[in-house]
Amino acid sequence: MIPLPMREIAPGAVHVPGWLTLDEQRRLVRECREWARGPVPIRHTVLPGGGVMSVRTVCLGWHWQPYRYTRVAHDVNGRQVAELPGWLADLGRRALADAYGHSVAYEPDTALINFYDGQARMGMHQDKDERSDAPVVSLSIGDSCLFRFGNPQTRGRPYTDVRLASGDLFVFGGPSRFAYHGVPKVYPGTGDPATGLASGRLNLTLRVTRPAVTYPNSSSDSVRRSVRSTLAGSSSGPST
Ligand code: MD3
Ligand code: FE
C-alpha cells in the first residue's frame, strides 16, 4: 500500500491528494447530477446586497442562504431540500479518520455542493453560519483549481496557495475552522472526463450546522443533583 502524501497546511487543515478513487468520484458525479435537479435545483446564490455568486450551489440536509441555514429554500422554490444520505455522512467520517489518523465522532447534517465553470470564482470568506465548530470536510472532483487558504484574522496575507485536483480531500478543523479561504481560479481542461464530468469543477463540503444533541448519562453527578433538588422541592415526593 502506498501512503498518500498528506500535508498539514496549518494546524487542523489537512490536504490529502487523491483520496477519492475514480469509482467514488464517478458515483459522486452521478449523485450530484441528481441532487442538482431538485427538489431544490442548483442555482447561483443571490447575496443580500444583490450580488450573484458565479458558483452554482445545491444543498442537502439544510439549505444555505446567506447568511443562515433553513430546511426550506425560500430563495429558490420554497421546497424542502433533500436529506443528507447516510452513506455521505459515512464518507465524511472516513475522511476525517484518514486525515487525522484516528476515528472521531462526526455527524455532519449538511452538504453544500458547488459547481464551478471555467469562469467561476469564490472570493475570500469565512464560514461562520454554522452553529458548531466541528470540522468541514471538502472533496474536489473535475478541473483543478487554485485554493487560497488564509488566516482567521484578515482576508489578506498571510495565506497559502494550494492546487486542488480531482479526488483531493481537505479537512478544516481546530484553529483552521474559521480561517478565510477562497478559490481565485479554476484551470479548465485539467479534469479527467472518466469521472463523468466533461468540464468544470465540483466541490462537496460536509458540515455540522447545529450542535449534536447529547443526553447526559443518568448516573452523572449533575443529573443526580438535579433529581435530588427536584424531589426536595416537590410535595408528592416518594413516601417515607
Ligand atoms: C476552510 N468552498 O463552500 S472548499 C464553501 O472549493 C467554500 O468550493 C470552496 O469555501 C470550494 O464555503 C472551498 C474548502 C473549504 C470549505 C469550507 C471551509 C475550506 C474551508 C470552512 C472553513 C475553513
Ligand atoms: Fe467556504
Short mmCIF file of N, CA and C in Angstrom, two decimals, residues 105-237:
data_model
loop_
_atom_site.label_atom_id
_atom_site.label_comp_id
_atom_site.label_asym_id
_atom_site.label_seq_id
_atom_site.Cartn_x
_atom_site.Cartn_y
_atom_site.Cartn_z
N ALA A 105 -15.99 11.10 16.51
CA ALA A 105 -17.45 11.24 16.43
C ALA A 105 -17.72 12.44 15.52
N TYR A 106 -18.43 12.23 14.43
CA TYR A 106 -18.70 13.32 13.48
C TYR A 106 -20.05 13.06 12.85
N GLU A 107 -20.98 13.98 13.04
CA GLU A 107 -22.33 13.83 12.50
C GLU A 107 -22.66 15.03 11.62
N PRO A 108 -22.12 15.06 10.39
CA PRO A 108 -22.48 16.18 9.51
C PRO A 108 -23.97 16.15 9.24
N ASP A 109 -24.62 17.31 9.22
CA ASP A 109 -26.06 17.37 8.93
C ASP A 109 -26.34 18.07 7.60
N THR A 110 -25.27 18.55 6.94
CA THR A 110 -25.44 19.34 5.72
C THR A 110 -24.31 19.09 4.73
N ALA A 111 -24.66 19.06 3.45
CA ALA A 111 -23.66 19.09 2.39
C ALA A 111 -23.97 20.27 1.49
N LEU A 112 -22.93 21.05 1.15
CA LEU A 112 -23.04 22.09 0.14
C LEU A 112 -22.26 21.60 -1.07
N ILE A 113 -22.90 21.61 -2.23
CA ILE A 113 -22.26 21.15 -3.45
C ILE A 113 -22.13 22.34 -4.38
N ASN A 114 -20.88 22.71 -4.66
CA ASN A 114 -20.61 23.87 -5.52
C ASN A 114 -20.14 23.38 -6.88
N PHE A 115 -20.70 23.98 -7.94
CA PHE A 115 -20.20 23.71 -9.28
C PHE A 115 -19.57 24.98 -9.85
N TYR A 116 -18.33 24.83 -10.34
CA TYR A 116 -17.59 25.94 -10.95
C TYR A 116 -17.44 25.67 -12.44
N ASP A 117 -17.89 26.60 -13.28
CA ASP A 117 -17.49 26.53 -14.69
C ASP A 117 -16.13 27.22 -14.79
N GLY A 118 -15.58 27.34 -15.98
CA GLY A 118 -14.22 27.87 -16.13
C GLY A 118 -14.03 29.29 -15.63
N GLN A 119 -15.15 30.03 -15.53
CA GLN A 119 -15.05 31.44 -15.12
C GLN A 119 -15.37 31.66 -13.64
N ALA A 120 -15.94 30.65 -13.01
CA ALA A 120 -16.42 30.84 -11.63
C ALA A 120 -15.26 31.01 -10.66
N ARG A 121 -15.52 31.78 -9.61
CA ARG A 121 -14.53 32.08 -8.57
C ARG A 121 -15.26 32.09 -7.24
N MET A 122 -14.48 32.02 -6.16
CA MET A 122 -15.08 32.30 -4.86
C MET A 122 -14.14 33.21 -4.10
N GLY A 123 -14.65 34.36 -3.71
CA GLY A 123 -13.84 35.35 -3.01
C GLY A 123 -13.49 34.88 -1.61
N MET A 124 -12.51 35.55 -1.01
CA MET A 124 -12.07 35.18 0.33
C MET A 124 -13.19 35.43 1.34
N HIS A 125 -13.52 34.40 2.12
CA HIS A 125 -14.60 34.50 3.10
C HIS A 125 -14.33 33.53 4.25
N GLN A 126 -15.09 33.70 5.32
CA GLN A 126 -15.09 32.73 6.42
C GLN A 126 -16.44 32.03 6.40
N ASP A 127 -16.50 30.79 6.86
CA ASP A 127 -17.77 30.08 7.00
C ASP A 127 -18.17 30.16 8.47
N LYS A 128 -19.13 31.05 8.74
CA LYS A 128 -19.48 31.32 10.14
C LYS A 128 -20.96 31.13 10.42
N ASP A 129 -21.71 30.61 9.43
CA ASP A 129 -23.15 30.47 9.63
C ASP A 129 -23.52 29.18 10.34
N GLU A 130 -22.53 28.30 10.56
CA GLU A 130 -22.78 27.05 11.27
C GLU A 130 -22.66 27.31 12.77
N ARG A 131 -23.62 26.73 13.52
CA ARG A 131 -23.59 26.92 14.99
C ARG A 131 -22.78 25.82 15.64
N SER A 132 -21.64 25.53 15.07
CA SER A 132 -20.78 24.46 15.58
C SER A 132 -19.38 24.72 15.06
N ASP A 133 -18.39 24.33 15.85
CA ASP A 133 -17.03 24.49 15.37
C ASP A 133 -16.46 23.16 14.88
N ALA A 134 -17.34 22.19 14.59
CA ALA A 134 -16.90 20.89 14.06
C ALA A 134 -16.19 21.10 12.72
N PRO A 135 -15.28 20.19 12.37
CA PRO A 135 -14.54 20.35 11.12
C PRO A 135 -15.44 20.35 9.88
N VAL A 136 -14.94 20.98 8.81
CA VAL A 136 -15.56 20.91 7.49
C VAL A 136 -14.72 19.96 6.64
N VAL A 137 -15.40 19.03 5.96
CA VAL A 137 -14.74 18.08 5.05
C VAL A 137 -15.03 18.53 3.63
N SER A 138 -13.98 18.70 2.82
CA SER A 138 -14.14 19.16 1.44
C SER A 138 -13.60 18.13 0.46
N LEU A 139 -14.39 17.82 -0.57
CA LEU A 139 -13.99 16.88 -1.62
C LEU A 139 -14.07 17.57 -2.97
N SER A 140 -13.04 17.43 -3.78
CA SER A 140 -13.00 18.09 -5.09
C SER A 140 -13.03 17.06 -6.21
N ILE A 141 -13.76 17.38 -7.29
CA ILE A 141 -13.85 16.50 -8.46
C ILE A 141 -13.84 17.36 -9.72
N GLY A 142 -13.13 16.89 -10.75
CA GLY A 142 -13.14 17.59 -12.04
C GLY A 142 -11.91 18.45 -12.22
N ASP A 143 -12.10 19.64 -12.82
CA ASP A 143 -10.97 20.52 -13.08
C ASP A 143 -10.25 20.91 -11.79
N SER A 144 -8.95 21.09 -11.88
CA SER A 144 -8.17 21.58 -10.75
C SER A 144 -8.47 23.06 -10.52
N CYS A 145 -8.14 23.51 -9.32
CA CYS A 145 -8.32 24.93 -9.02
C CYS A 145 -7.17 25.41 -8.15
N LEU A 146 -7.09 26.73 -8.07
CA LEU A 146 -6.19 27.36 -7.11
C LEU A 146 -7.03 27.65 -5.87
N PHE A 147 -6.65 27.05 -4.76
CA PHE A 147 -7.35 27.26 -3.49
C PHE A 147 -6.44 28.11 -2.61
N ARG A 148 -7.02 29.17 -2.06
CA ARG A 148 -6.23 30.08 -1.21
C ARG A 148 -6.69 29.94 0.23
N PHE A 149 -5.79 29.48 1.07
CA PHE A 149 -6.10 29.27 2.48
C PHE A 149 -5.41 30.35 3.30
N GLY A 150 -6.22 31.16 3.95
CA GLY A 150 -5.69 32.31 4.67
C GLY A 150 -5.58 32.09 6.16
N ASN A 151 -5.97 33.08 6.91
CA ASN A 151 -5.85 33.07 8.37
C ASN A 151 -7.17 33.54 8.97
N PRO A 152 -7.39 33.29 10.27
CA PRO A 152 -8.69 33.62 10.86
C PRO A 152 -8.91 35.12 11.08
N GLN A 153 -7.86 35.95 10.92
CA GLN A 153 -7.98 37.36 11.27
C GLN A 153 -8.36 38.28 10.11
N THR A 154 -7.76 38.06 8.96
CA THR A 154 -7.94 39.01 7.86
C THR A 154 -8.12 38.28 6.53
N ARG A 155 -8.75 38.98 5.58
CA ARG A 155 -8.92 38.47 4.21
C ARG A 155 -7.60 38.33 3.47
N GLY A 156 -6.62 39.11 3.91
CA GLY A 156 -5.37 39.19 3.15
C GLY A 156 -4.29 38.26 3.65
N ARG A 157 -3.06 38.64 3.40
CA ARG A 157 -1.92 37.82 3.81
C ARG A 157 -1.82 37.75 5.34
N PRO A 158 -1.21 36.72 5.87
CA PRO A 158 -0.59 35.62 5.14
C PRO A 158 -1.60 34.57 4.67
N TYR A 159 -1.35 34.02 3.47
CA TYR A 159 -2.14 32.89 3.02
C TYR A 159 -1.24 31.90 2.30
N THR A 160 -1.77 30.69 2.12
CA THR A 160 -1.05 29.63 1.43
C THR A 160 -1.87 29.24 0.21
N ASP A 161 -1.26 29.21 -0.97
CA ASP A 161 -1.95 28.77 -2.18
C ASP A 161 -1.70 27.28 -2.40
N VAL A 162 -2.77 26.57 -2.63
CA VAL A 162 -2.70 25.11 -2.83
C VAL A 162 -3.47 24.79 -4.10
N ARG A 163 -2.92 23.90 -4.92
CA ARG A 163 -3.67 23.45 -6.09
C ARG A 163 -4.49 22.24 -5.67
N LEU A 164 -5.81 22.32 -5.87
CA LEU A 164 -6.69 21.20 -5.54
C LEU A 164 -7.07 20.49 -6.82
N ALA A 165 -6.88 19.17 -6.84
CA ALA A 165 -7.17 18.38 -8.04
C ALA A 165 -8.29 17.39 -7.75
N SER A 166 -8.73 16.74 -8.81
CA SER A 166 -9.83 15.78 -8.72
C SER A 166 -9.47 14.65 -7.74
N GLY A 167 -10.37 14.38 -6.81
CA GLY A 167 -10.15 13.31 -5.84
C GLY A 167 -9.54 13.78 -4.54
N ASP A 168 -9.14 15.05 -4.48
CA ASP A 168 -8.49 15.55 -3.26
C ASP A 168 -9.48 15.75 -2.11
N LEU A 169 -8.99 15.45 -0.94
CA LEU A 169 -9.71 15.69 0.32
C LEU A 169 -9.01 16.82 1.06
N PHE A 170 -9.81 17.68 1.66
CA PHE A 170 -9.25 18.71 2.53
C PHE A 170 -10.12 18.76 3.78
N VAL A 171 -9.51 18.74 4.93
CA VAL A 171 -10.25 18.84 6.18
C VAL A 171 -9.84 20.12 6.89
N PHE A 172 -10.85 20.85 7.39
CA PHE A 172 -10.59 22.11 8.09
C PHE A 172 -11.19 22.02 9.47
N GLY A 173 -10.34 21.81 10.46
CA GLY A 173 -10.83 21.73 11.83
C GLY A 173 -9.95 22.53 12.76
N GLY A 174 -10.26 22.45 14.03
CA GLY A 174 -9.46 23.13 15.05
C GLY A 174 -9.28 24.59 14.74
N PRO A 175 -8.05 25.11 14.89
CA PRO A 175 -7.82 26.54 14.69
C PRO A 175 -8.02 26.99 13.24
N SER A 176 -8.12 26.04 12.30
CA SER A 176 -8.30 26.42 10.89
C SER A 176 -9.76 26.57 10.49
N ARG A 177 -10.65 26.18 11.39
CA ARG A 177 -12.07 26.13 11.01
C ARG A 177 -12.60 27.50 10.59
N PHE A 178 -12.10 28.57 11.19
CA PHE A 178 -12.64 29.90 10.87
C PHE A 178 -11.65 30.76 10.11
N ALA A 179 -10.76 30.10 9.38
CA ALA A 179 -9.82 30.84 8.52
C ALA A 179 -10.52 31.34 7.25
N TYR A 180 -10.08 32.48 6.76
CA TYR A 180 -10.54 32.96 5.45
C TYR A 180 -9.99 32.03 4.38
N HIS A 181 -10.78 31.85 3.32
CA HIS A 181 -10.36 30.99 2.22
C HIS A 181 -11.15 31.36 0.97
N GLY A 182 -10.64 30.95 -0.19
CA GLY A 182 -11.34 31.25 -1.44
C GLY A 182 -10.76 30.46 -2.60
N VAL A 183 -11.41 30.60 -3.75
CA VAL A 183 -10.97 29.91 -4.96
C VAL A 183 -10.78 30.98 -6.05
N PRO A 184 -9.55 31.51 -6.22
CA PRO A 184 -9.33 32.58 -7.19
C PRO A 184 -9.32 32.12 -8.63
N LYS A 185 -9.17 30.81 -8.88
CA LYS A 185 -9.04 30.38 -10.27
C LYS A 185 -9.34 28.90 -10.45
N VAL A 186 -10.00 28.59 -11.57
CA VAL A 186 -10.21 27.19 -11.97
C VAL A 186 -9.39 27.00 -13.25
N TYR A 187 -8.80 25.83 -13.42
CA TYR A 187 -7.98 25.55 -14.61
C TYR A 187 -8.75 24.64 -15.56
N PRO A 188 -9.43 25.23 -16.57
CA PRO A 188 -10.26 24.44 -17.48
C PRO A 188 -9.44 23.39 -18.21
N GLY A 189 -10.05 22.25 -18.45
CA GLY A 189 -9.42 21.19 -19.23
C GLY A 189 -8.44 20.33 -18.45
N THR A 190 -8.40 20.49 -17.11
CA THR A 190 -7.44 19.71 -16.33
C THR A 190 -8.07 18.47 -15.69
N GLY A 191 -9.40 18.35 -15.78
CA GLY A 191 -10.07 17.20 -15.17
C GLY A 191 -10.02 15.98 -16.07
N ASP A 192 -10.25 14.81 -15.47
CA ASP A 192 -10.30 13.56 -16.23
C ASP A 192 -11.76 13.28 -16.57
N PRO A 193 -12.12 13.28 -17.87
CA PRO A 193 -13.52 13.04 -18.24
C PRO A 193 -14.05 11.70 -17.73
N ALA A 194 -13.14 10.78 -17.36
CA ALA A 194 -13.57 9.47 -16.85
C ALA A 194 -14.36 9.60 -15.54
N THR A 195 -14.29 10.76 -14.86
CA THR A 195 -15.11 10.95 -13.65
C THR A 195 -16.58 11.11 -14.02
N GLY A 196 -16.84 11.40 -15.30
CA GLY A 196 -18.21 11.67 -15.73
C GLY A 196 -18.47 13.16 -15.87
N LEU A 197 -17.50 13.97 -15.43
CA LEU A 197 -17.62 15.42 -15.52
C LEU A 197 -16.75 15.88 -16.70
N ALA A 198 -17.38 16.31 -17.79
CA ALA A 198 -16.63 16.67 -19.00
C ALA A 198 -15.88 17.98 -18.82
N SER A 199 -16.46 18.90 -18.04
CA SER A 199 -15.78 20.17 -17.79
C SER A 199 -16.28 20.75 -16.48
N GLY A 200 -15.50 21.65 -15.91
CA GLY A 200 -15.88 22.30 -14.66
C GLY A 200 -15.38 21.55 -13.44
N ARG A 201 -15.70 22.12 -12.29
CA ARG A 201 -15.22 21.57 -11.02
C ARG A 201 -16.37 21.45 -10.03
N LEU A 202 -16.41 20.33 -9.34
CA LEU A 202 -17.38 20.11 -8.26
C LEU A 202 -16.65 20.14 -6.94
N ASN A 203 -17.22 20.81 -5.95
CA ASN A 203 -16.70 20.71 -4.60
C ASN A 203 -17.84 20.40 -3.65
N LEU A 204 -17.68 19.34 -2.88
CA LEU A 204 -18.67 18.99 -1.84
C LEU A 204 -18.07 19.31 -0.49
N THR A 205 -18.82 20.02 0.34
CA THR A 205 -18.37 20.21 1.72
C THR A 205 -19.41 19.61 2.64
N LEU A 206 -18.93 18.90 3.66
CA LEU A 206 -19.79 18.34 4.71
C LEU A 206 -19.60 19.19 5.94
N ARG A 207 -20.72 19.54 6.58
CA ARG A 207 -20.69 20.46 7.72
C ARG A 207 -21.65 20.02 8.82
N VAL A 208 -21.35 20.48 10.02
CA VAL A 208 -22.28 20.37 11.14
C VAL A 208 -22.82 21.77 11.36
N THR A 209 -24.12 21.99 11.11
CA THR A 209 -24.65 23.35 11.23
C THR A 209 -25.22 23.62 12.61
N ARG A 210 -25.59 22.54 13.34
CA ARG A 210 -26.07 22.75 14.72
C ARG A 210 -25.46 21.69 15.62
N PRO A 211 -25.25 22.07 16.87
CA PRO A 211 -24.60 21.13 17.77
C PRO A 211 -25.43 19.87 17.91
N ALA A 212 -24.78 18.71 17.96
CA ALA A 212 -25.47 17.45 18.16
C ALA A 212 -26.13 17.45 19.53
N VAL A 213 -27.33 16.85 19.63
CA VAL A 213 -27.95 16.75 20.95
C VAL A 213 -27.23 15.65 21.73
N THR A 214 -26.91 15.95 22.97
CA THR A 214 -26.29 14.93 23.82
C THR A 214 -27.14 14.78 25.06
N TYR A 215 -27.43 13.55 25.42
CA TYR A 215 -28.20 13.26 26.61
C TYR A 215 -27.25 12.92 27.73
N PRO A 216 -27.34 13.64 28.87
CA PRO A 216 -26.44 13.32 29.98
C PRO A 216 -26.73 11.92 30.49
N ASN A 217 -25.73 11.23 30.87
CA ASN A 217 -25.87 9.91 31.46
C ASN A 217 -26.60 10.06 32.80
N SER A 218 -27.63 9.21 33.04
CA SER A 218 -28.46 9.37 34.24
C SER A 218 -27.66 9.14 35.52
N SER A 219 -26.47 8.53 35.39
CA SER A 219 -25.67 8.31 36.60
C SER A 219 -24.71 9.47 36.85
N SER A 220 -24.75 10.48 35.96
CA SER A 220 -23.79 11.57 36.14
C SER A 220 -24.16 12.41 37.36
N ASP A 221 -23.15 13.04 37.95
CA ASP A 221 -23.37 13.83 39.16
C ASP A 221 -24.38 14.94 38.93
N SER A 222 -24.31 15.59 37.75
CA SER A 222 -25.19 16.74 37.52
C SER A 222 -26.66 16.28 37.49
N VAL A 223 -26.91 15.09 36.89
CA VAL A 223 -28.29 14.59 36.85
C VAL A 223 -28.75 14.20 38.25
N ARG A 224 -27.87 13.54 39.03
CA ARG A 224 -28.28 13.13 40.39
C ARG A 224 -28.59 14.33 41.27
N ARG A 225 -27.76 15.38 41.13
CA ARG A 225 -28.02 16.62 41.88
C ARG A 225 -29.37 17.20 41.49
N SER A 226 -29.62 17.22 40.17
CA SER A 226 -30.85 17.83 39.67
C SER A 226 -32.08 17.05 40.13
N VAL A 227 -32.01 15.71 40.09
CA VAL A 227 -33.14 14.88 40.53
C VAL A 227 -33.37 15.10 42.02
N ARG A 228 -32.28 15.13 42.80
CA ARG A 228 -32.40 15.31 44.24
C ARG A 228 -33.09 16.63 44.57
N SER A 229 -32.69 17.71 43.86
CA SER A 229 -33.27 19.01 44.19
C SER A 229 -34.72 19.07 43.71
N THR A 230 -35.05 18.38 42.63
CA THR A 230 -36.43 18.36 42.16
C THR A 230 -37.32 17.66 43.20
N LEU A 231 -36.85 16.51 43.68
CA LEU A 231 -37.63 15.75 44.67
C LEU A 231 -37.77 16.54 45.97
N ALA A 232 -36.71 17.24 46.37
CA ALA A 232 -36.74 18.01 47.62
C ALA A 232 -37.81 19.10 47.56
N GLY A 233 -38.02 19.66 46.37
CA GLY A 233 -38.95 20.78 46.25
C GLY A 233 -40.37 20.35 45.89
N SER A 234 -40.64 19.06 45.74
CA SER A 234 -41.98 18.63 45.33
C SER A 234 -42.78 18.11 46.52
N SER A 235 -44.14 18.32 46.50
CA SER A 235 -44.98 17.88 47.61
C SER A 235 -45.31 16.39 47.48
N SER A 236 -45.23 15.87 46.24
CA SER A 236 -45.61 14.47 46.02
C SER A 236 -44.37 13.60 45.86
N GLY A 237 -43.38 13.85 46.67
CA GLY A 237 -42.15 13.05 46.61
C GLY A 237 -42.42 11.62 47.08
#
